[in-house]
Amino acid sequence: MKKAKQEPVGGFFMPSSFLAPLPQRMVLAQYSEAPQRAGVSSGSGNRNGGKVEETTAKVGDGVSPVARGCRQFWRAGDYEDANGIIPAAHSSGVGLDHVRVHPKFLHSNATSHKWALGAFAELLDNAVDEIVHGATYVNVDVLNNRKDGSKMLLVEDNGGGMTPDNIRQCMSLGYSVKSKSSNTIGQYGNGFKTSTMRLGADVIVFSRCPAADGKSQTRSIGLLSYTFLRSTKKEDTVVPMVDFEQTGQGWKRLIRSTSDDWNMNMRTILLWSPFVSEQDLIGQFDYLGNKGTRIIIYNLWEDDEGQLELDFETDQEDIQIRGANRDEKNIEMAKQYPNSKHFLTYRHSLRSYAAILYLKLPTEFRIMLRGSEVEHHDIVKDMIEPKTTTYRPQQLADGMVSAVLSIGFVKDARHHIDVQGFNVYHKNRLIKPFWRVWNAAGSDGRGVIGVLEANFIEPAHDKQGFERTIALLRLEARLKDHQKQFWTSKCHEIGYSQRVKPKNTTPSSSKKANNNIVSKSSPPLIQDGEILALAGSNEKSKMSGLKRSENGSSEEDGEGRTIKNRSIALKDEEINCVSKGEGKFNLLQSLEEERVKSKKLETELEEKTKELKEVEKEAQTSLDDIVVLKQMIKEEKEWRDAIEQNLRESLKSAEQTIETLQERVRELEGGQVEDGSGSS
């Protein structure tokens, strides 16, 4: 029989050892399966009442042969092959050698997620990306495994679903149809694998895709099971998958290779999944309606104490994590300071983290967590009179860009709790939650939070940080400057001692009002900061109520008028009141004019000082960039010099080897000549 030609999937050829149909002889002989019924053939399919006939897989009492092994995630990478050796490379169907994907890579790949909630975020990203295909919700919930009673995670959405080809691409490593799209979060084609394997050892995916482009509506099931691969000592990452397509009012099997392969894939899925029958599997599509994807993660990881890493009991409307990320003190503080709740709880609470995970969400899209909607939260609402500024990074390769920074004190800052940091987003997705850029000694910086969407820097693959580039270093330095400036100028407003003290100003002599006669014989108005009594028979008695203000508060004269004490020096001027009421009025008027003028000068001085500081910061930033570039050039030169030196040494060694070989050749040729002469 002639072998069918391999068809490309998504424009490229899949490795023959990956996502291929399961072989007929599997390493399952150690398990005695009960009789199974696989009464549906290919083609039109044998249907009973419009339903596909059922295949069951039972082992013993119906529990799948799940070899528990190590249930701690960070130790699950201790994988033993069937023969303990590293398998050789494989030849693909198109005649090219390719590297085999060992199952151990699934675990090592998932270790990029140091934080379990970061894995949840990847799955939420996939659902949010489906908004463009009509998704209106993503539902995260907890289910019970009917085979062994253990807990399972559910993540489902009503997006566009996946075709049989798309679900195979989803299960592939590094393939992403989103990488060329500017309005999606996923870019690397690795999030589904790393996130699901970080949360549990096994995942089963159900996806229903509506009819489009003249094709029938399809249903697909895929099983990515680390337990299956370890227990059967597989040396390749084998992913059992089955598909169905709609025909009229019923469904038939979609055969991609042979009917026997399809049956073997179905039996393997039933044997290693939480479901005991084909009818049970098909029933999962009823939750999806006409389209969508349903992901079930099971055999969840445990901690070193044998408890599940995820905590489902503490809060029935939340999923929390145990361990170092959980701080009981912060949990109690969150109850006392609700405006700082997300800062204090996002490390261990999925509900808290999901509320701030996206900068904006469409009003018609909902994130459901264990039956209750997650309320989207804008951190700016937690600020006291936030200040907005525009950050413009220097010229980048893709042109000049800018970002709006909102900064302010959190509303609980007056209680002096240590809450600070910037939420930095990329394409609407939170990458750095409460990034602490200023680690000052003491209490400096407390209470300052900010929000920024930085689309000009690229996130790391786990989306929990940014690539360490010059653009990121510049942003970090600028955010630190903004926080310092904001704190030092406004910290006194939340109860801290003032860091910047206003300078004393001494205005020039006051103007002469109403042509008053100036007399040097009269006593000075102000002397060493003290207001003296004015000369004059009647004025002297009426102005005696003016006293020196020792604490900066206001004093009152005999007629109840308030005069603010300001140290305004009127140099070499003395006033002679020529009439009873006129002199007093003119004095007060002069004081008020000097006060207004002094305040105006202070404001102008402050503005000029700020402008000067901005210029100095720009100059310092440019100098810092020059230093960084010089260092990079120096390192590049040293690296190239080292390579050049190695090449020179290699060349010299090669020349010596050539000379040695040439000498050897001459010796051999000389020996042959002597042998020839002797024989003749």
XYZ file of C-alpha atoms in Angstrom:
680
model
C 0.000 0.000 0.000
C 1.418 3.370 -0.973
C 2.105 5.741 1.905
C -0.036 8.873 1.871
C 1.847 12.084 1.320
C 2.146 14.282 4.411
C 0.104 17.452 4.161
C 1.397 20.729 5.635
C -0.450 22.156 8.647
C -0.584 25.922 8.867
C 2.013 26.251 6.128
C 4.645 23.932 7.626
C 5.227 20.193 8.134
C 4.698 18.854 11.624
C 7.392 16.460 12.952
C 6.276 12.880 12.492
C 6.930 12.118 16.155
C 4.738 14.953 17.418
C 0.936 14.947 17.301
C 1.073 11.799 15.191
C -1.574 9.081 15.583
C -0.763 6.667 18.365
C 0.880 3.404 17.263
C -1.101 0.205 17.446
C 1.269 -1.360 19.948
C 1.352 0.967 22.920
C 3.080 0.434 26.219
C -0.219 -0.284 27.902
C 0.042 -4.032 28.164
C 0.736 -3.672 31.869
C -2.869 -2.585 32.312
C -5.645 -5.082 31.668
C -8.351 -3.140 29.902
C -11.945 -4.258 30.051
C -13.683 -5.075 26.760
C -14.227 -1.918 24.746
C -16.744 -1.040 22.067
C -15.613 1.043 19.115
C -18.534 0.521 16.817
C -18.179 3.658 14.716
C -16.330 3.519 11.458
C -15.063 6.249 9.171
C -16.940 7.722 6.235
C -20.522 8.608 7.055
C -20.157 7.078 10.501
C -22.442 4.585 12.268
C -24.926 6.632 14.200
C -27.614 5.483 16.579
C -30.351 8.062 16.817
C -28.046 10.819 15.599
C -25.462 10.044 18.306
C -22.047 8.503 17.910
C -21.794 5.049 19.442
C -19.970 5.005 22.703
C -16.498 3.752 23.480
C -15.613 2.950 27.068
C -12.304 2.340 28.758
C -12.251 0.777 32.192
C -9.383 -0.472 34.272
C -10.222 -2.399 37.383
C -12.804 -0.308 39.186
C -12.946 2.331 36.459
C -10.113 4.502 37.713
C -7.560 5.379 35.068
C -4.077 3.925 35.508
C -2.609 7.195 36.718
C 0.821 6.575 38.142
C 0.996 9.296 40.732
C 4.772 9.454 40.998
C 6.042 12.818 42.201
C 3.213 15.304 42.754
C 5.459 18.310 43.529
C 5.932 20.498 40.460
C 9.573 21.431 41.067
C 10.545 17.753 41.422
C 8.435 16.345 38.615
C 11.251 16.735 36.089
C 12.999 13.570 37.325
C 11.991 11.573 34.261
C 13.268 8.078 33.473
C 13.199 6.736 29.929
C 12.278 3.194 29.064
C 15.894 2.247 28.505
C 17.661 5.109 30.274
C 19.373 6.432 27.163
C 18.921 9.544 25.109
C 16.996 8.755 21.892
C 18.563 9.581 18.578
C 17.239 12.028 16.034
C 14.319 10.993 13.865
C 13.672 11.279 10.163
C 10.547 13.192 9.214
C 8.093 12.385 6.480
C 9.673 14.929 4.163
C 13.145 13.416 4.348
C 14.632 15.895 6.820
C 16.063 15.065 10.212
C 14.453 16.813 13.147
C 14.967 17.017 16.894
C 12.588 14.887 18.921
C 10.564 16.583 21.666
C 11.097 14.595 24.839
C 8.236 14.659 27.387
C 10.605 16.012 30.018
C 10.676 19.228 28.005
C 7.028 19.836 28.937
C 8.069 20.164 32.563
C 11.260 22.135 32.001
C 9.362 24.466 29.672
C 6.733 25.106 32.355
C 9.341 26.126 34.942
C 9.402 29.557 33.288
C 6.367 30.259 35.494
C 7.813 30.752 38.963
C 4.416 32.043 40.127
C 1.271 29.939 39.749
C -1.013 32.947 39.200
C 1.151 33.922 36.222
C 0.052 30.638 34.623
C -3.611 31.560 35.171
C -2.935 34.899 33.483
C -1.746 33.121 30.317
C -5.035 31.224 30.074
C -7.038 34.399 30.690
C -5.020 36.093 27.924
C -6.110 33.421 25.452
C -9.749 34.060 26.341
C -9.372 37.861 26.118
C -7.782 37.444 22.673
C -11.015 35.735 21.631
C -13.012 38.944 22.159
C -12.380 39.738 18.479
C -14.177 36.458 17.678
C -17.217 37.275 19.779
C -16.192 36.048 23.235
C -18.252 37.628 26.028
C -16.907 35.738 29.046
C -14.191 33.519 30.460
C -15.158 31.185 33.276
C -12.650 29.836 35.807
C -14.005 27.218 38.190
C -13.221 24.107 40.225
C -14.543 20.646 39.298
C -14.398 17.224 40.924
C -12.736 14.297 39.173
C -15.332 11.524 39.034
C -12.647 8.853 38.826
C -10.705 9.629 41.993
C -12.526 12.562 43.636
C -9.619 14.985 43.226
C -9.964 18.670 42.341
C -9.693 19.895 38.745
C -9.453 23.372 37.211
C -11.803 24.581 34.501
C -11.110 27.471 32.122
C -13.640 28.006 29.332
C -14.717 30.779 26.987
C -17.290 31.256 24.248
C -14.869 32.568 21.639
C -14.436 31.290 18.119
C -13.147 27.864 19.124
C -10.463 25.912 17.245
C -10.585 23.865 14.080
C -8.861 20.451 14.044
C -5.788 22.095 12.523
C -5.856 24.977 15.029
C -6.040 22.717 18.066
C -3.012 20.809 16.794
C -1.176 24.085 16.396
C -2.234 25.004 19.938
C -0.708 21.763 21.215
C 2.468 22.395 19.197
C 5.489 24.185 20.646
C 6.226 27.712 19.497
C 3.460 27.953 16.890
C 1.292 31.074 17.166
C -1.169 32.546 14.690
C -1.213 35.696 16.881
C 2.413 36.703 16.418
C 1.572 38.985 13.493
C -1.483 40.529 15.134
C -1.141 43.880 16.880
C -4.287 43.606 19.018
C -3.612 40.284 20.740
C -1.628 39.523 23.870
C -0.239 36.099 22.959
C 2.808 36.232 20.704
C 5.119 33.286 21.308
C 2.910 30.187 20.891
C 4.063 28.785 24.212
C 1.632 30.095 26.819
C -0.905 27.252 26.733
C 1.711 24.545 27.255
C 3.657 26.330 29.988
C 0.585 27.493 31.897
C -1.350 24.225 31.932
C 1.714 22.136 32.790
C 2.572 24.598 35.574
C -0.829 24.130 37.234
C -1.237 20.383 36.777
C 0.330 17.315 35.235
C -2.454 16.777 32.684
C -4.877 18.801 30.576
C -7.717 17.875 28.253
C -9.102 20.389 25.756
C -12.561 20.475 24.152
C -13.108 22.944 21.345
C -16.100 23.552 19.112
C -15.658 25.617 15.987
C -18.636 26.900 13.953
C -18.898 26.249 10.252
C -16.983 28.748 8.115
C -15.601 29.025 4.579
C -17.820 26.235 3.346
C -16.564 23.778 5.970
C -18.668 21.818 8.445
C -18.861 22.583 12.137
C -16.267 20.574 14.060
C -15.559 19.293 17.528
C -12.061 18.404 18.682
C -10.612 16.771 21.804
C -6.918 16.794 22.705
C -5.071 15.293 25.660
C -1.691 16.600 26.812
C -0.827 14.261 29.672
C 2.525 14.292 31.411
C 1.256 11.429 33.584
C 0.551 9.295 30.508
C 3.941 10.042 28.971
C 5.834 9.304 32.191
C 3.897 6.192 33.090
C 4.301 4.631 29.654
C 7.942 5.838 29.446
C 7.426 7.599 26.157
C 10.478 9.116 24.492
C 8.421 11.470 22.319
C 5.676 13.908 23.225
C 2.619 12.037 21.984
C -0.697 13.912 22.079
C -3.823 11.786 21.512
C -6.494 13.731 19.619
C -9.868 12.955 18.034
C -12.190 15.066 15.879
C -15.848 15.073 14.883
C -17.671 16.902 12.116
C -21.342 17.714 11.803
C -23.441 16.021 9.143
C -27.047 17.197 9.127
C -28.395 16.810 12.672
C -25.728 14.343 13.810
C -21.988 14.022 14.185
C -19.535 11.626 12.599
C -15.942 10.845 13.290
C -13.451 12.915 11.338
C -10.774 10.432 10.307
C -7.397 12.023 9.558
C -5.426 8.774 9.075
C -7.169 5.427 9.697
C -10.136 4.276 11.709
C -7.899 2.097 13.875
C -5.755 5.109 14.727
C -8.855 7.102 15.652
C -10.071 4.284 17.941
C -6.670 3.968 19.596
C -6.566 7.733 20.262
C -10.057 7.611 21.765
C -9.217 4.648 24.018
C -6.068 6.398 25.228
C -7.982 9.596 25.997
C -10.595 7.669 27.957
C -7.959 5.677 29.807
C -5.905 8.678 30.958
C -8.559 11.415 31.227
C -11.090 12.047 34.025
C -13.886 10.635 31.833
C -14.979 7.008 31.603
C -16.948 6.896 28.349
C -17.209 8.518 24.955
C -20.679 9.745 25.877
C -19.185 11.434 28.943
C -16.599 13.122 26.717
C -19.123 14.300 24.156
C -21.294 15.677 26.939
C -18.634 18.286 27.696
C -19.505 20.074 24.452
C -22.977 20.802 25.800
C -21.417 23.438 28.069
C -20.015 25.325 25.079
C -23.100 26.019 22.996
C -22.315 26.622 19.327
C -18.672 27.631 19.797
C -15.936 27.959 22.367
C -13.137 26.146 24.160
C -13.250 24.190 27.420
C -9.956 23.396 29.199
C -9.800 21.005 32.162
C -6.548 20.688 34.109
C -6.257 17.764 36.510
C -3.707 15.950 38.687
C -2.940 19.359 40.183
C 0.454 19.882 41.771
C 0.993 19.577 45.513
C 3.383 21.347 47.882
C 6.069 19.707 50.014
C 3.534 19.021 52.758
C 1.277 16.985 50.475
C -1.399 19.675 50.148
C -2.589 21.101 46.858
C -0.545 24.122 45.829
C -3.822 25.910 45.101
C -6.149 26.711 47.987
C -9.855 26.229 47.176
C -11.178 26.202 50.737
C -10.264 29.564 52.322
C -12.527 31.588 50.023
C -15.301 29.817 48.114
C -15.341 32.618 45.517
C -11.593 32.733 44.968
C -8.605 30.554 44.074
C -5.597 31.283 46.240
C -2.102 29.881 46.510
C -0.278 28.671 49.565
C 3.338 29.181 50.480
C 5.681 32.167 50.465
C 3.374 34.383 48.390
C 0.732 34.259 51.114
C 1.268 36.810 53.902
C -1.295 36.647 56.709
C -0.271 40.099 57.941
C -1.045 41.612 54.538
C -4.387 39.808 54.456
C -5.401 41.408 57.760
C -4.124 44.814 56.615
C -6.227 44.530 53.438
C -9.355 44.373 55.587
C -8.305 47.528 57.440
C -7.100 49.461 54.365
C -9.437 48.592 51.454
C -7.855 51.091 49.044
C -4.597 49.132 49.268
C -6.269 45.725 48.994
C -4.905 44.820 45.559
C -1.331 45.687 46.512
C -1.570 43.560 49.658
C -3.331 40.500 48.174
C -2.544 40.154 44.457
C 0.399 37.800 45.165
C -1.814 35.015 46.512
C -5.374 35.822 45.337
C -6.473 35.136 41.762
C -9.529 37.384 42.193
C -7.385 40.308 43.311
C -4.808 39.748 40.556
C -7.388 39.265 37.795
C -9.105 42.536 38.787
C -6.012 44.562 37.809
C -4.638 42.230 35.112
C -5.986 44.363 32.261
C -5.846 48.124 31.956
C -9.221 48.190 30.206
C -11.871 45.603 29.403
C -14.936 45.870 27.158
C -18.059 46.389 29.207
C -19.701 43.353 27.607
C -16.848 40.987 28.572
C -16.874 39.325 31.975
C -14.327 37.328 33.949
C -16.170 34.779 36.095
C -14.385 33.106 39.000
C -16.131 30.281 40.804
C -19.569 31.598 39.932
C -18.932 35.244 40.832
C -17.864 38.022 38.472
C -14.442 39.583 38.955
C -14.895 43.333 39.199
C -12.381 45.143 37.013
C -10.406 47.672 39.039
C -8.590 50.818 37.917
C -5.680 51.602 40.248
C -6.038 55.322 39.462
C -9.265 55.298 41.493
C -7.197 54.443 44.569
C -5.154 57.664 44.251
C -5.545 61.033 45.953
C -5.689 63.703 43.231
C -3.524 61.800 40.710
C -1.090 63.737 38.578
C -0.774 62.922 34.873
C 2.388 63.387 32.848
C 3.646 62.193 29.474
C 6.740 60.029 29.225
C 8.534 60.279 25.896
C 11.372 57.803 25.472
C 14.206 58.679 23.162
C 14.061 57.823 19.467
C 13.461 54.114 18.948
C 13.767 51.964 15.869
C 10.021 52.101 15.210
C 9.790 55.857 15.663
C 8.979 58.214 18.510
C 6.397 56.930 20.964
C 4.952 58.270 24.187
C 3.116 56.945 27.208
C 0.854 58.581 29.781
C 1.924 58.148 33.406
C -0.566 58.606 36.245
C 1.022 59.037 39.674
C -0.362 59.878 43.086
C -0.655 58.921 46.735
C -2.813 55.907 47.540
C -5.798 56.930 49.658
C -4.472 54.925 52.612
C -1.100 56.719 52.500
C -2.006 58.862 55.540
C -1.723 55.691 57.624
C 1.939 55.436 56.557
C 1.735 51.823 55.360
C 4.444 50.656 52.979
C 2.466 50.639 49.728
C 4.281 51.827 46.620
C 5.157 50.892 43.044
C 4.105 51.256 39.427
C 1.737 48.986 37.509
C 3.341 48.770 34.066
C 1.159 47.373 31.271
C 1.995 46.226 27.757
C -0.789 46.120 25.173
C -3.384 46.380 27.937
C -1.851 43.455 29.932
C -0.208 43.928 33.347
C 3.441 42.880 33.126
C 5.045 44.423 36.229
C 2.585 44.698 39.150
C 3.560 47.391 41.651
C 7.104 47.635 40.324
C 9.262 49.090 43.110
C 11.823 51.318 41.426
C 12.933 53.380 44.446
C 14.314 51.421 47.389
C 14.949 54.349 49.696
C 16.058 54.052 53.286
C 13.443 54.800 55.905
C 9.936 55.834 54.913
C 10.778 57.816 51.770
C 8.621 56.843 48.799
C 5.812 55.247 50.763
C 2.300 55.689 49.483
C 3.236 56.623 45.906
C 1.670 54.434 43.208
C 1.438 54.862 39.446
C 0.081 53.376 36.225
C 1.789 53.310 32.824
C 1.201 51.455 29.544
C 4.629 50.871 27.996
C 4.143 49.436 24.517
C 7.644 50.473 23.462
C 9.389 47.694 25.459
C 8.932 43.947 24.987
C 7.812 41.605 27.781
C 9.629 38.389 28.637
C 8.136 35.063 27.558
C 6.385 34.470 30.887
C 4.896 38.011 30.774
C 5.962 38.627 34.370
C 8.692 41.086 33.480
C 10.347 42.953 30.615
C 13.434 42.168 28.603
C 16.411 43.951 30.176
C 17.130 46.534 27.491
C 18.383 50.113 27.451
C 14.800 51.311 26.953
C 13.766 49.529 30.168
C 16.705 50.975 32.116
C 15.768 54.468 30.946
C 12.154 53.916 31.959
C 13.182 52.629 35.383
C 15.397 55.681 35.971
C 12.661 58.088 34.857
C 9.994 56.454 37.044
C 12.377 56.660 39.985
C 12.892 60.386 39.330
C 9.141 60.971 39.102
C 8.535 59.160 42.382
C 11.323 61.070 44.153
C 10.091 64.429 42.903
C 6.469 63.674 43.761
C 7.332 62.378 47.223
C 9.700 65.166 48.267
C 7.303 67.896 47.166
C 4.095 66.435 48.625
C 5.001 64.073 51.475
C 3.972 66.700 54.067
C 0.395 66.435 52.765
C 0.096 62.890 54.146
C 1.724 63.556 57.501
C 5.448 63.180 56.868
C 7.935 65.917 57.687
C 8.544 68.290 54.807
C 11.580 67.319 52.753
C 11.890 70.588 50.770
C 11.815 73.743 52.935
C 10.706 77.014 51.301
C 13.380 79.711 51.174
C 12.857 83.064 52.989
C 12.190 85.863 50.562
C 12.968 89.535 51.188
C 11.087 91.819 48.837
C 12.357 95.286 48.012
C 11.043 98.419 49.694
C 7.337 99.102 49.403
C 5.834 101.643 47.157
C 4.822 105.021 48.513
C 1.054 105.137 48.765
C -1.122 108.218 48.278
C 1.907 110.550 48.291
C 2.573 109.947 51.982
C 5.420 112.021 53.402
C 8.468 109.882 54.256
C 10.404 111.056 57.263
C 13.689 109.627 58.492
C 12.986 110.929 61.989
C 10.079 108.525 62.481
C 10.774 105.118 64.110
C 11.234 102.159 61.711
C 8.169 100.040 60.982
C 9.908 96.657 61.290
C 13.026 95.971 63.279
C 14.500 92.457 63.690
C 11.171 90.884 62.761
C 9.146 92.837 65.330
C 6.277 95.218 64.528
C 6.685 98.468 66.486
C 3.987 100.922 67.567
C 3.465 103.768 65.185
C 4.187 107.296 66.185
C 1.381 109.740 66.689
C -0.741 110.838 69.607
C -3.939 109.000 68.683
C -2.435 106.282 66.405
C -0.065 105.181 69.109
C -2.874 104.172 71.408
C -4.978 102.543 68.658
C -2.099 100.518 67.173
C -0.835 99.261 70.499
C -2.753 96.046 69.864
C -0.251 95.023 67.169
C 2.206 92.592 68.705
C 5.016 90.459 67.509
C 3.849 87.116 66.059
C 6.205 84.536 67.449
C 4.629 81.394 66.000
C 3.561 82.609 62.562
C -0.127 83.021 63.503
C -2.133 86.205 62.943
C -2.666 88.976 65.509
C -5.583 91.413 65.865
C -5.575 95.170 66.442
C -7.964 97.081 68.709
C -10.662 97.302 66.008
C -10.643 93.535 65.288
C -8.729 93.637 61.982
C -6.400 90.726 61.220
C -2.843 91.369 60.112
C -0.754 88.419 58.921
C 2.759 88.523 60.258
C 5.279 88.323 57.384
C 8.891 89.409 57.622
C 8.899 92.158 55.028
C 11.800 94.509 55.398
C 11.230 98.072 54.377
C 14.797 99.263 54.111
C 15.621 102.871 55.074
C 11.966 103.922 54.983
C 9.880 105.386 57.748
C 6.341 106.471 57.511
C 4.812 109.512 59.132
C 1.064 109.243 59.470
C -0.288 112.723 58.884
C -3.845 111.956 59.851
C -5.690 109.732 62.292
C -7.259 107.081 59.996
C -5.279 107.627 56.805
C -1.904 106.463 58.141
C -3.235 103.164 59.408
C -5.057 102.436 56.146
C -1.989 103.190 54.047
C 0.146 100.904 56.193
C -2.203 97.965 55.801
C -2.447 98.564 52.060
C 1.354 98.555 51.711
C 1.642 95.342 53.685
C -0.941 93.632 51.458
C 0.803 94.756 48.278
C 4.127 93.447 49.520
C 2.539 90.148 50.481
C 1.053 89.648 46.986
C 4.309 90.614 45.335
C 6.294 88.274 47.552
C 3.999 85.353 46.775
C 4.235 86.023 43.055
C 8.022 86.069 43.195
C 8.068 82.802 45.141
C 5.860 81.146 42.521
C 8.054 82.359 39.675
C 11.168 81.162 41.477
C 9.651 77.720 42.057
C 8.681 77.383 38.384
C 12.133 78.397 37.211
C 13.709 75.953 39.645
C 11.536 73.111 38.301
C 12.444 73.989 34.720
C 16.120 74.007 35.624
C 15.819 70.618 37.298
C 14.099 69.164 34.226
C 16.912 70.428 32.013
C 19.475 68.968 34.390
C 17.653 65.607 34.399
C 17.555 65.507 30.606
C 21.257 66.264 30.500
C 21.982 63.613 33.116
C 19.890 61.034 31.239
C 21.836 61.757 28.064
C 25.114 61.400 29.961
C 23.933 58.104 31.461
C 22.992 56.832 28.009
C 26.414 57.808 26.701
C 28.066 55.928 29.557
C 25.924 52.833 28.877
C 26.690 52.964 25.159
C 30.403 53.410 25.839
C 30.329 50.381 28.106
C 28.491 48.339 25.486
C 30.987 49.402 22.814
C 33.864 48.541 25.128
C 32.427 45.096 25.878
C 31.762 44.513 22.183
C 35.349 45.480 21.339
C 36.754 43.216 24.037
C 34.594 40.369 22.780
C 35.704 40.893 19.192
C 39.338 41.183 20.283
C 39.021 37.888 22.137
C 37.508 36.224 19.067
C 40.237 37.684 16.875
C 42.905 36.415 19.262
C 41.343 32.955 19.271
C 41.226 32.964 15.500
C 44.864 34.016 15.323
C 45.862 31.246 17.686
C 43.769 28.752 15.723
C 45.366 29.954 12.491
C 48.832 29.653 13.973
C 48.033 26.159 15.223
C 46.662 25.248 11.803
C 49.825 26.537 10.120
C 51.957 24.458 12.449
C 49.787 21.436 11.734
C 50.128 22.041 8.001
C 53.899 22.338 8.299
C 53.996 19.143 10.323
C 51.882 17.359 7.735
C 53.986 18.720 4.888
C 57.125 17.537 6.648
C 55.546 14.168 7.131
C 54.577 14.046 3.448
C 58.138 14.898 2.436
C 59.450 12.176 4.700
C 57.039 9.676 3.208
C 57.910 10.747 -0.331
C 61.630 10.488 0.494
C 61.109 7.024 1.880
C 59.272 5.950 -1.248
C 62.117 7.263 -3.436
C 64.677 5.335 -1.417
C 62.558 2.207 -1.589
C 62.290 2.623 -5.355
C 66.051 3.079 -5.753
C 66.791 0.063 -3.620
C 64.427 -2.151 -5.534
C 65.843 -1.112 -8.856
